[in-house]
Amino acid sequence: MVKRVVGILTEAGEIRRLLEENVDREDLETDPSVVTVLLNETMPRITVPEDASIEEVATLVGREVGGAVEQLVGAFTLAFAMLAQVHDSGQTDVTSADVLQDLALRAEQIGSDGPDDVGP
């Protein structure tokens, strides 16, 4: 999940950079499909019984979707916290792209080594 979030943030940063170079660019794809793909990959498929009440549907959706939303929010929160820490420290030799790359590498390590500390 963290690597997907890093990808989205990296793509957004690249689009911002290109637009800063030339605001009138029309060749940039700003289609939200990358976010749609992320949501489609992370949100569970839910089967709702035909006779389910509104309360039962709400409980089912909350239970099934809650964990995925929690992971997604956690990954964005982690990325934000790492970016904010570098910003607040006043480091001028580290770019946001550097921070995101480091986060992606740490997430890759965790994926292959097990749960280690991913924090800054």
Short mmCIF file of N, CA, C and O in Angstrom, two decimals:
data_model
loop_
_atom_site.label_atom_id
_atom_site.label_comp_id
_atom_site.label_asym_id
_atom_site.label_seq_id
_atom_site.Cartn_x
_atom_site.Cartn_y
_atom_site.Cartn_z
N MET A 1 0.82 -1.19 0.00
CA MET A 1 0.00 0.00 0.00
C MET A 1 0.88 1.26 0.00
O MET A 1 0.60 2.20 -0.71
N VAL A 2 1.93 1.24 0.81
CA VAL A 2 2.82 2.40 0.90
C VAL A 2 3.46 2.70 -0.45
O VAL A 2 3.52 3.85 -0.88
N LYS A 3 3.87 1.65 -1.15
CA LYS A 3 4.51 1.86 -2.46
C LYS A 3 3.51 2.46 -3.45
O LYS A 3 3.88 3.30 -4.27
N ARG A 4 2.26 2.06 -3.39
CA ARG A 4 1.24 2.63 -4.28
C ARG A 4 1.03 4.11 -3.97
O ARG A 4 0.92 4.94 -4.87
N VAL A 5 0.98 4.44 -2.69
CA VAL A 5 0.80 5.84 -2.29
C VAL A 5 2.01 6.67 -2.73
O VAL A 5 1.85 7.78 -3.24
N VAL A 6 3.20 6.13 -2.56
CA VAL A 6 4.40 6.83 -3.02
C VAL A 6 4.32 7.07 -4.52
O VAL A 6 4.66 8.15 -5.00
N GLY A 7 3.84 6.09 -5.27
CA GLY A 7 3.69 6.26 -6.71
C GLY A 7 2.73 7.38 -7.06
O GLY A 7 3.00 8.20 -7.95
N ILE A 8 1.61 7.45 -6.37
CA ILE A 8 0.63 8.52 -6.62
C ILE A 8 1.24 9.88 -6.28
O ILE A 8 1.12 10.84 -7.06
N LEU A 9 1.90 9.98 -5.14
CA LEU A 9 2.49 11.25 -4.74
C LEU A 9 3.63 11.66 -5.67
O LEU A 9 3.80 12.84 -5.99
N THR A 10 4.41 10.69 -6.12
CA THR A 10 5.50 10.98 -7.05
C THR A 10 4.94 11.48 -8.38
O THR A 10 5.43 12.46 -8.94
N GLU A 11 3.90 10.83 -8.87
CA GLU A 11 3.28 11.26 -10.12
C GLU A 11 2.69 12.67 -9.98
O GLU A 11 2.85 13.51 -10.86
N ALA A 12 2.06 12.94 -8.85
CA ALA A 12 1.50 14.28 -8.62
C ALA A 12 2.60 15.33 -8.58
O ALA A 12 2.45 16.43 -9.12
N GLY A 13 3.72 14.99 -7.95
CA GLY A 13 4.85 15.92 -7.90
C GLY A 13 5.43 16.19 -9.27
O GLY A 13 5.81 17.33 -9.59
N GLU A 14 5.49 15.17 -10.10
CA GLU A 14 6.01 15.34 -11.47
C GLU A 14 5.07 16.22 -12.28
O GLU A 14 5.53 17.10 -13.03
N ILE A 15 3.78 16.01 -12.15
CA ILE A 15 2.81 16.85 -12.87
C ILE A 15 2.94 18.30 -12.41
O ILE A 15 2.95 19.23 -13.22
N ARG A 16 3.07 18.51 -11.11
CA ARG A 16 3.24 19.86 -10.58
C ARG A 16 4.50 20.51 -11.14
O ARG A 16 4.48 21.66 -11.58
N ARG A 17 5.59 19.76 -11.17
CA ARG A 17 6.85 20.31 -11.68
C ARG A 17 6.73 20.70 -13.15
O ARG A 17 7.15 21.78 -13.56
N LEU A 18 6.11 19.83 -13.94
CA LEU A 18 5.95 20.12 -15.36
C LEU A 18 5.04 21.32 -15.59
O LEU A 18 5.28 22.12 -16.49
N LEU A 19 4.00 21.45 -14.78
CA LEU A 19 3.11 22.60 -14.91
C LEU A 19 3.80 23.89 -14.49
O LEU A 19 3.52 24.96 -15.05
N GLU A 20 4.70 23.82 -13.51
CA GLU A 20 5.45 25.00 -13.11
C GLU A 20 6.36 25.47 -14.24
O GLU A 20 6.58 26.67 -14.41
N GLU A 21 6.88 24.52 -15.01
CA GLU A 21 7.73 24.86 -16.15
C GLU A 21 6.92 25.54 -17.25
O GLU A 21 7.40 26.44 -17.92
N ASN A 22 5.69 25.06 -17.46
CA ASN A 22 4.84 25.60 -18.52
C ASN A 22 3.39 25.39 -18.14
O ASN A 22 2.84 24.31 -18.31
N VAL A 23 2.77 26.45 -17.65
CA VAL A 23 1.39 26.38 -17.16
C VAL A 23 0.41 26.03 -18.28
O VAL A 23 -0.63 25.43 -18.04
N ASP A 24 0.74 26.37 -19.50
CA ASP A 24 -0.17 26.14 -20.63
C ASP A 24 -0.04 24.75 -21.24
O ASP A 24 -0.62 24.50 -22.29
N ARG A 25 0.68 23.87 -20.60
CA ARG A 25 0.84 22.51 -21.14
C ARG A 25 -0.51 21.84 -21.30
O ARG A 25 -1.37 21.95 -20.44
N GLU A 26 -0.66 21.15 -22.39
CA GLU A 26 -1.89 20.40 -22.62
C GLU A 26 -1.61 18.91 -22.80
O GLU A 26 -2.54 18.13 -23.00
N ASP A 27 -0.34 18.54 -22.72
CA ASP A 27 0.03 17.15 -22.95
C ASP A 27 0.08 16.31 -21.68
O ASP A 27 0.41 15.14 -21.73
N LEU A 28 -0.26 16.90 -20.54
CA LEU A 28 -0.21 16.16 -19.29
C LEU A 28 -1.54 15.46 -19.05
O LEU A 28 -2.60 16.04 -19.18
N GLU A 29 -1.42 14.21 -18.69
CA GLU A 29 -2.62 13.45 -18.38
C GLU A 29 -2.91 13.63 -16.89
O GLU A 29 -2.16 13.16 -16.05
N THR A 30 -3.96 14.33 -16.58
CA THR A 30 -4.34 14.54 -15.19
C THR A 30 -5.55 13.70 -14.85
O THR A 30 -6.30 14.00 -13.95
N ASP A 31 -5.71 12.63 -15.57
CA ASP A 31 -6.81 11.70 -15.36
C ASP A 31 -6.67 11.05 -13.98
O ASP A 31 -5.59 10.60 -13.61
N PRO A 32 -7.74 11.03 -13.20
CA PRO A 32 -7.65 10.44 -11.87
C PRO A 32 -7.58 8.91 -11.88
O PRO A 32 -7.76 8.28 -10.86
N SER A 33 -7.31 8.31 -13.04
CA SER A 33 -7.33 6.86 -13.14
C SER A 33 -6.36 6.17 -12.19
O SER A 33 -6.63 5.07 -11.73
N VAL A 34 -5.24 6.79 -11.86
CA VAL A 34 -4.28 6.16 -10.97
C VAL A 34 -4.91 5.99 -9.58
O VAL A 34 -4.71 4.97 -8.91
N VAL A 35 -5.70 6.94 -9.15
CA VAL A 35 -6.39 6.83 -7.87
C VAL A 35 -7.50 5.79 -7.97
O VAL A 35 -7.69 4.98 -7.06
N THR A 36 -8.20 5.79 -9.09
CA THR A 36 -9.26 4.80 -9.30
C THR A 36 -8.68 3.39 -9.28
O THR A 36 -9.25 2.48 -8.66
N VAL A 37 -7.55 3.20 -9.92
CA VAL A 37 -6.89 1.89 -9.93
C VAL A 37 -6.51 1.50 -8.50
O VAL A 37 -6.74 0.36 -8.08
N LEU A 38 -5.96 2.44 -7.75
CA LEU A 38 -5.59 2.15 -6.36
C LEU A 38 -6.81 1.72 -5.56
O LEU A 38 -6.77 0.72 -4.84
N LEU A 39 -7.90 2.44 -5.70
CA LEU A 39 -9.11 2.09 -4.95
C LEU A 39 -9.66 0.74 -5.38
O LEU A 39 -10.07 -0.06 -4.54
N ASN A 40 -9.64 0.49 -6.69
CA ASN A 40 -10.13 -0.81 -7.17
C ASN A 40 -9.28 -1.97 -6.67
O ASN A 40 -9.79 -3.05 -6.43
N GLU A 41 -7.99 -1.74 -6.53
CA GLU A 41 -7.10 -2.79 -6.06
C GLU A 41 -7.20 -3.01 -4.55
O GLU A 41 -6.96 -4.12 -4.07
N THR A 42 -7.51 -1.96 -3.81
CA THR A 42 -7.47 -2.07 -2.35
C THR A 42 -8.82 -2.30 -1.70
O THR A 42 -8.88 -2.86 -0.60
N MET A 43 -9.87 -1.88 -2.34
CA MET A 43 -11.20 -2.05 -1.74
C MET A 43 -11.71 -3.47 -2.00
O MET A 43 -11.63 -3.97 -3.11
N PRO A 44 -12.23 -4.08 -0.96
CA PRO A 44 -12.73 -5.46 -1.12
C PRO A 44 -14.03 -5.49 -1.92
O PRO A 44 -14.77 -4.50 -1.97
N ARG A 45 -14.29 -6.61 -2.53
CA ARG A 45 -15.57 -6.84 -3.20
C ARG A 45 -16.55 -7.31 -2.13
O ARG A 45 -16.22 -8.19 -1.32
N ILE A 46 -17.70 -6.71 -2.11
CA ILE A 46 -18.68 -7.02 -1.07
C ILE A 46 -19.92 -7.61 -1.72
O ILE A 46 -20.46 -7.06 -2.67
N THR A 47 -20.36 -8.73 -1.18
CA THR A 47 -21.60 -9.34 -1.61
C THR A 47 -22.65 -9.07 -0.53
O THR A 47 -22.46 -9.45 0.62
N VAL A 48 -23.70 -8.38 -0.93
CA VAL A 48 -24.75 -8.03 0.01
C VAL A 48 -25.95 -8.96 -0.23
O VAL A 48 -26.45 -9.04 -1.35
N PRO A 49 -26.38 -9.65 0.80
CA PRO A 49 -27.56 -10.50 0.65
C PRO A 49 -28.78 -9.67 0.23
O PRO A 49 -28.94 -8.53 0.68
N GLU A 50 -29.60 -10.25 -0.61
CA GLU A 50 -30.77 -9.53 -1.12
C GLU A 50 -31.71 -9.08 -0.01
O GLU A 50 -32.34 -8.04 -0.12
N ASP A 51 -31.81 -9.86 1.04
CA ASP A 51 -32.76 -9.54 2.10
C ASP A 51 -32.13 -8.74 3.24
O ASP A 51 -32.73 -8.59 4.31
N ALA A 52 -30.93 -8.19 3.03
CA ALA A 52 -30.24 -7.45 4.09
C ALA A 52 -30.95 -6.12 4.36
O ALA A 52 -31.38 -5.42 3.44
N SER A 53 -31.02 -5.79 5.64
CA SER A 53 -31.60 -4.50 6.03
C SER A 53 -30.55 -3.41 5.82
O SER A 53 -29.36 -3.70 5.62
N ILE A 54 -30.97 -2.18 5.91
CA ILE A 54 -30.04 -1.06 5.76
C ILE A 54 -28.96 -1.12 6.84
O ILE A 54 -27.78 -0.90 6.57
N GLU A 55 -29.34 -1.46 8.04
CA GLU A 55 -28.39 -1.57 9.14
C GLU A 55 -27.37 -2.68 8.87
O GLU A 55 -26.18 -2.53 9.14
N GLU A 56 -27.85 -3.80 8.36
CA GLU A 56 -26.95 -4.91 8.05
C GLU A 56 -25.99 -4.55 6.93
O GLU A 56 -24.80 -4.90 6.99
N VAL A 57 -26.47 -3.82 5.93
CA VAL A 57 -25.61 -3.37 4.83
C VAL A 57 -24.55 -2.42 5.37
O VAL A 57 -23.36 -2.54 5.05
N ALA A 58 -24.96 -1.49 6.20
CA ALA A 58 -24.01 -0.53 6.78
C ALA A 58 -22.94 -1.25 7.60
O ALA A 58 -21.75 -0.94 7.50
N THR A 59 -23.35 -2.21 8.40
CA THR A 59 -22.40 -2.98 9.21
C THR A 59 -21.44 -3.77 8.32
O THR A 59 -20.22 -3.77 8.55
N LEU A 60 -21.98 -4.41 7.31
CA LEU A 60 -21.17 -5.20 6.39
C LEU A 60 -20.15 -4.34 5.66
O LEU A 60 -18.96 -4.66 5.62
N VAL A 61 -20.60 -3.22 5.11
CA VAL A 61 -19.70 -2.33 4.38
C VAL A 61 -18.65 -1.75 5.32
O VAL A 61 -17.46 -1.71 4.99
N GLY A 62 -19.08 -1.32 6.49
CA GLY A 62 -18.12 -0.78 7.46
C GLY A 62 -17.05 -1.77 7.84
O GLY A 62 -15.86 -1.44 7.90
N ARG A 63 -17.46 -3.01 8.07
CA ARG A 63 -16.51 -4.06 8.45
C ARG A 63 -15.56 -4.39 7.31
O ARG A 63 -14.35 -4.49 7.49
N GLU A 64 -16.10 -4.55 6.12
CA GLU A 64 -15.29 -4.97 4.96
C GLU A 64 -14.39 -3.85 4.43
O GLU A 64 -13.26 -4.09 4.05
N VAL A 65 -14.90 -2.64 4.39
CA VAL A 65 -14.16 -1.53 3.80
C VAL A 65 -13.25 -0.85 4.83
O VAL A 65 -12.22 -0.29 4.48
N GLY A 66 -13.63 -0.94 6.09
CA GLY A 66 -12.89 -0.25 7.14
C GLY A 66 -11.39 -0.54 7.16
O GLY A 66 -10.57 0.37 7.26
N GLY A 67 -11.03 -1.81 7.06
CA GLY A 67 -9.61 -2.17 7.10
C GLY A 67 -8.83 -1.62 5.92
O GLY A 67 -7.71 -1.12 6.09
N ALA A 68 -9.42 -1.67 4.74
CA ALA A 68 -8.75 -1.15 3.55
C ALA A 68 -8.57 0.36 3.64
O ALA A 68 -7.51 0.90 3.31
N VAL A 69 -9.60 1.06 4.11
CA VAL A 69 -9.51 2.52 4.26
C VAL A 69 -8.47 2.86 5.32
O VAL A 69 -7.68 3.79 5.14
N GLU A 70 -8.44 2.09 6.38
CA GLU A 70 -7.44 2.32 7.43
C GLU A 70 -6.02 2.18 6.88
O GLU A 70 -5.14 3.00 7.18
N GLN A 71 -5.77 1.17 6.08
CA GLN A 71 -4.45 0.98 5.48
C GLN A 71 -4.10 2.14 4.55
O GLN A 71 -2.97 2.64 4.55
N LEU A 72 -5.05 2.53 3.73
CA LEU A 72 -4.83 3.61 2.78
C LEU A 72 -4.53 4.92 3.50
O LEU A 72 -3.56 5.62 3.18
N VAL A 73 -5.33 5.25 4.49
CA VAL A 73 -5.11 6.47 5.26
C VAL A 73 -3.77 6.40 5.99
O VAL A 73 -3.02 7.38 6.04
N GLY A 74 -3.45 5.24 6.52
CA GLY A 74 -2.17 5.07 7.21
C GLY A 74 -0.98 5.30 6.29
O GLY A 74 0.00 5.94 6.68
N ALA A 75 -1.07 4.81 5.06
CA ALA A 75 0.03 4.98 4.11
C ALA A 75 0.18 6.46 3.72
O ALA A 75 1.31 6.97 3.66
N PHE A 76 -0.92 7.15 3.47
CA PHE A 76 -0.84 8.58 3.16
C PHE A 76 -0.34 9.37 4.36
O PHE A 76 0.45 10.31 4.22
N THR A 77 -0.77 8.99 5.56
CA THR A 77 -0.33 9.67 6.77
C THR A 77 1.17 9.49 6.98
O THR A 77 1.88 10.45 7.33
N LEU A 78 1.66 8.29 6.77
CA LEU A 78 3.09 8.04 6.90
C LEU A 78 3.89 8.88 5.91
O LEU A 78 4.89 9.51 6.28
N ALA A 79 3.44 8.92 4.67
CA ALA A 79 4.14 9.73 3.66
C ALA A 79 4.12 11.20 4.05
O ALA A 79 5.14 11.89 3.97
N PHE A 80 2.97 11.69 4.47
CA PHE A 80 2.87 13.08 4.89
C PHE A 80 3.82 13.37 6.05
O PHE A 80 4.54 14.38 6.05
N ALA A 81 3.81 12.50 7.06
CA ALA A 81 4.65 12.72 8.24
C ALA A 81 6.13 12.77 7.87
O ALA A 81 6.87 13.61 8.38
N MET A 82 6.55 11.89 6.99
CA MET A 82 7.97 11.88 6.58
C MET A 82 8.31 13.15 5.80
O MET A 82 9.35 13.76 6.00
N LEU A 83 7.42 13.56 4.89
CA LEU A 83 7.65 14.78 4.13
C LEU A 83 7.65 16.00 5.06
O LEU A 83 8.51 16.89 4.94
N ALA A 84 6.74 16.04 6.00
CA ALA A 84 6.65 17.16 6.95
C ALA A 84 7.89 17.23 7.85
O ALA A 84 8.39 18.32 8.12
N GLN A 85 8.39 16.07 8.25
CA GLN A 85 9.57 16.06 9.12
C GLN A 85 10.77 16.69 8.41
O GLN A 85 11.48 17.49 8.99
N VAL A 86 10.97 16.32 7.15
CA VAL A 86 12.09 16.90 6.40
C VAL A 86 11.87 18.39 6.19
O VAL A 86 12.78 19.19 6.36
N HIS A 87 10.65 18.76 5.85
CA HIS A 87 10.34 20.18 5.65
C HIS A 87 10.59 20.98 6.92
O HIS A 87 11.25 22.01 6.90
N ASP A 88 10.05 20.48 8.04
CA ASP A 88 10.16 21.21 9.30
C ASP A 88 11.59 21.28 9.83
O ASP A 88 11.94 22.20 10.56
N SER A 89 12.42 20.32 9.43
CA SER A 89 13.81 20.33 9.88
C SER A 89 14.64 21.36 9.13
O SER A 89 15.75 21.66 9.52
N GLY A 90 14.09 21.89 8.04
CA GLY A 90 14.80 22.91 7.27
C GLY A 90 15.86 22.35 6.34
O GLY A 90 16.66 23.10 5.80
N GLN A 91 15.87 21.06 6.14
CA GLN A 91 16.86 20.45 5.25
C GLN A 91 16.58 20.92 3.82
O GLN A 91 15.51 20.69 3.29
N THR A 92 17.57 21.55 3.23
CA THR A 92 17.39 22.03 1.86
C THR A 92 18.07 21.13 0.84
O THR A 92 17.88 21.31 -0.36
N ASP A 93 18.84 20.18 1.33
CA ASP A 93 19.54 19.28 0.41
C ASP A 93 18.75 18.01 0.12
O ASP A 93 19.22 17.13 -0.59
N VAL A 94 17.55 17.89 0.68
CA VAL A 94 16.71 16.72 0.47
C VAL A 94 15.41 17.17 -0.19
O VAL A 94 14.72 18.04 0.33
N THR A 95 15.09 16.56 -1.31
CA THR A 95 13.86 16.91 -2.01
C THR A 95 12.72 16.00 -1.57
O THR A 95 12.95 14.95 -0.97
N SER A 96 11.51 16.39 -1.90
CA SER A 96 10.37 15.52 -1.59
C SER A 96 10.50 14.21 -2.34
O SER A 96 10.13 13.15 -1.82
N ALA A 97 11.04 14.27 -3.55
CA ALA A 97 11.25 13.03 -4.33
C ALA A 97 12.22 12.11 -3.60
O ALA A 97 12.03 10.89 -3.59
N ASP A 98 13.26 12.68 -2.98
CA ASP A 98 14.21 11.87 -2.19
C ASP A 98 13.51 11.18 -1.02
O ASP A 98 13.74 10.00 -0.75
N VAL A 99 12.65 11.93 -0.34
CA VAL A 99 11.94 11.38 0.82
C VAL A 99 11.02 10.25 0.37
O VAL A 99 10.98 9.19 0.99
N LEU A 100 10.28 10.47 -0.72
CA LEU A 100 9.37 9.44 -1.21
C LEU A 100 10.13 8.21 -1.69
O LEU A 100 9.69 7.07 -1.45
N GLN A 101 11.28 8.41 -2.32
CA GLN A 101 12.08 7.27 -2.77
C GLN A 101 12.56 6.47 -1.56
O GLN A 101 12.52 5.24 -1.56
N ASP A 102 13.00 7.18 -0.51
CA ASP A 102 13.44 6.49 0.70
C ASP A 102 12.29 5.70 1.33
O ASP A 102 12.47 4.56 1.75
N LEU A 103 11.11 6.29 1.35
CA LEU A 103 9.94 5.61 1.90
C LEU A 103 9.62 4.36 1.09
O LEU A 103 9.33 3.31 1.65
N ALA A 104 9.69 4.46 -0.24
CA ALA A 104 9.42 3.29 -1.09
C ALA A 104 10.44 2.19 -0.84
O ALA A 104 10.08 1.00 -0.78
N LEU A 105 11.70 2.56 -0.68
CA LEU A 105 12.73 1.56 -0.40
C LEU A 105 12.51 0.88 0.94
O LEU A 105 12.67 -0.33 1.07
N ARG A 106 12.11 1.67 1.94
CA ARG A 106 11.83 1.09 3.26
C ARG A 106 10.63 0.14 3.18
O ARG A 106 10.64 -0.92 3.81
N ALA A 107 9.62 0.54 2.43
CA ALA A 107 8.44 -0.32 2.27
C ALA A 107 8.82 -1.61 1.56
O ALA A 107 8.31 -2.68 1.89
N GLU A 108 9.70 -1.52 0.59
CA GLU A 108 10.17 -2.71 -0.14
C GLU A 108 10.90 -3.65 0.82
O GLU A 108 10.71 -4.86 0.78
N GLN A 109 11.74 -3.09 1.69
CA GLN A 109 12.45 -3.90 2.68
C GLN A 109 11.49 -4.62 3.60
O GLN A 109 11.65 -5.79 3.89
N ILE A 110 10.48 -3.90 4.06
CA ILE A 110 9.50 -4.49 4.96
C ILE A 110 8.77 -5.62 4.26
O ILE A 110 8.53 -6.68 4.84
N GLY A 111 8.44 -5.41 2.99
CA GLY A 111 7.74 -6.43 2.23
C GLY A 111 8.54 -7.70 2.11
O GLY A 111 7.99 -8.80 2.06
N SER A 112 9.87 -7.61 2.09
CA SER A 112 10.69 -8.80 1.90
C SER A 112 11.29 -9.32 3.22
O SER A 112 11.62 -10.48 3.32
N ASP A 113 11.44 -8.43 4.21
CA ASP A 113 12.10 -8.83 5.45
C ASP A 113 11.14 -9.05 6.62
O ASP A 113 11.52 -9.64 7.62
N GLY A 114 9.96 -8.53 6.54
CA GLY A 114 9.04 -8.60 7.67
C GLY A 114 8.85 -7.22 8.26
O GLY A 114 9.39 -6.24 7.77
N PRO A 115 8.09 -7.10 9.34
CA PRO A 115 7.74 -5.79 9.90
C PRO A 115 8.88 -5.16 10.67
O PRO A 115 9.18 -5.51 11.78
N ASP A 116 9.51 -4.19 10.05
CA ASP A 116 10.52 -3.36 10.69
C ASP A 116 9.97 -1.96 10.82
O ASP A 116 8.91 -1.65 10.32
N ASP A 117 10.73 -1.07 11.43
CA ASP A 117 10.32 0.32 11.56
C ASP A 117 10.42 1.02 10.21
O ASP A 117 11.45 0.98 9.56
N VAL A 118 9.33 1.65 9.78
CA VAL A 118 9.33 2.37 8.50
C VAL A 118 9.49 3.85 8.72
O VAL A 118 9.69 4.59 7.80
N GLY A 119 9.41 4.30 9.94
CA GLY A 119 9.43 5.74 10.22
C GLY A 119 10.72 6.39 9.79
O GLY A 119 11.68 5.74 9.41
N PRO A 120 10.70 7.73 9.84
CA PRO A 120 11.87 8.51 9.41
C PRO A 120 13.09 8.28 10.26
O PRO A 120 13.06 7.84 11.35
#
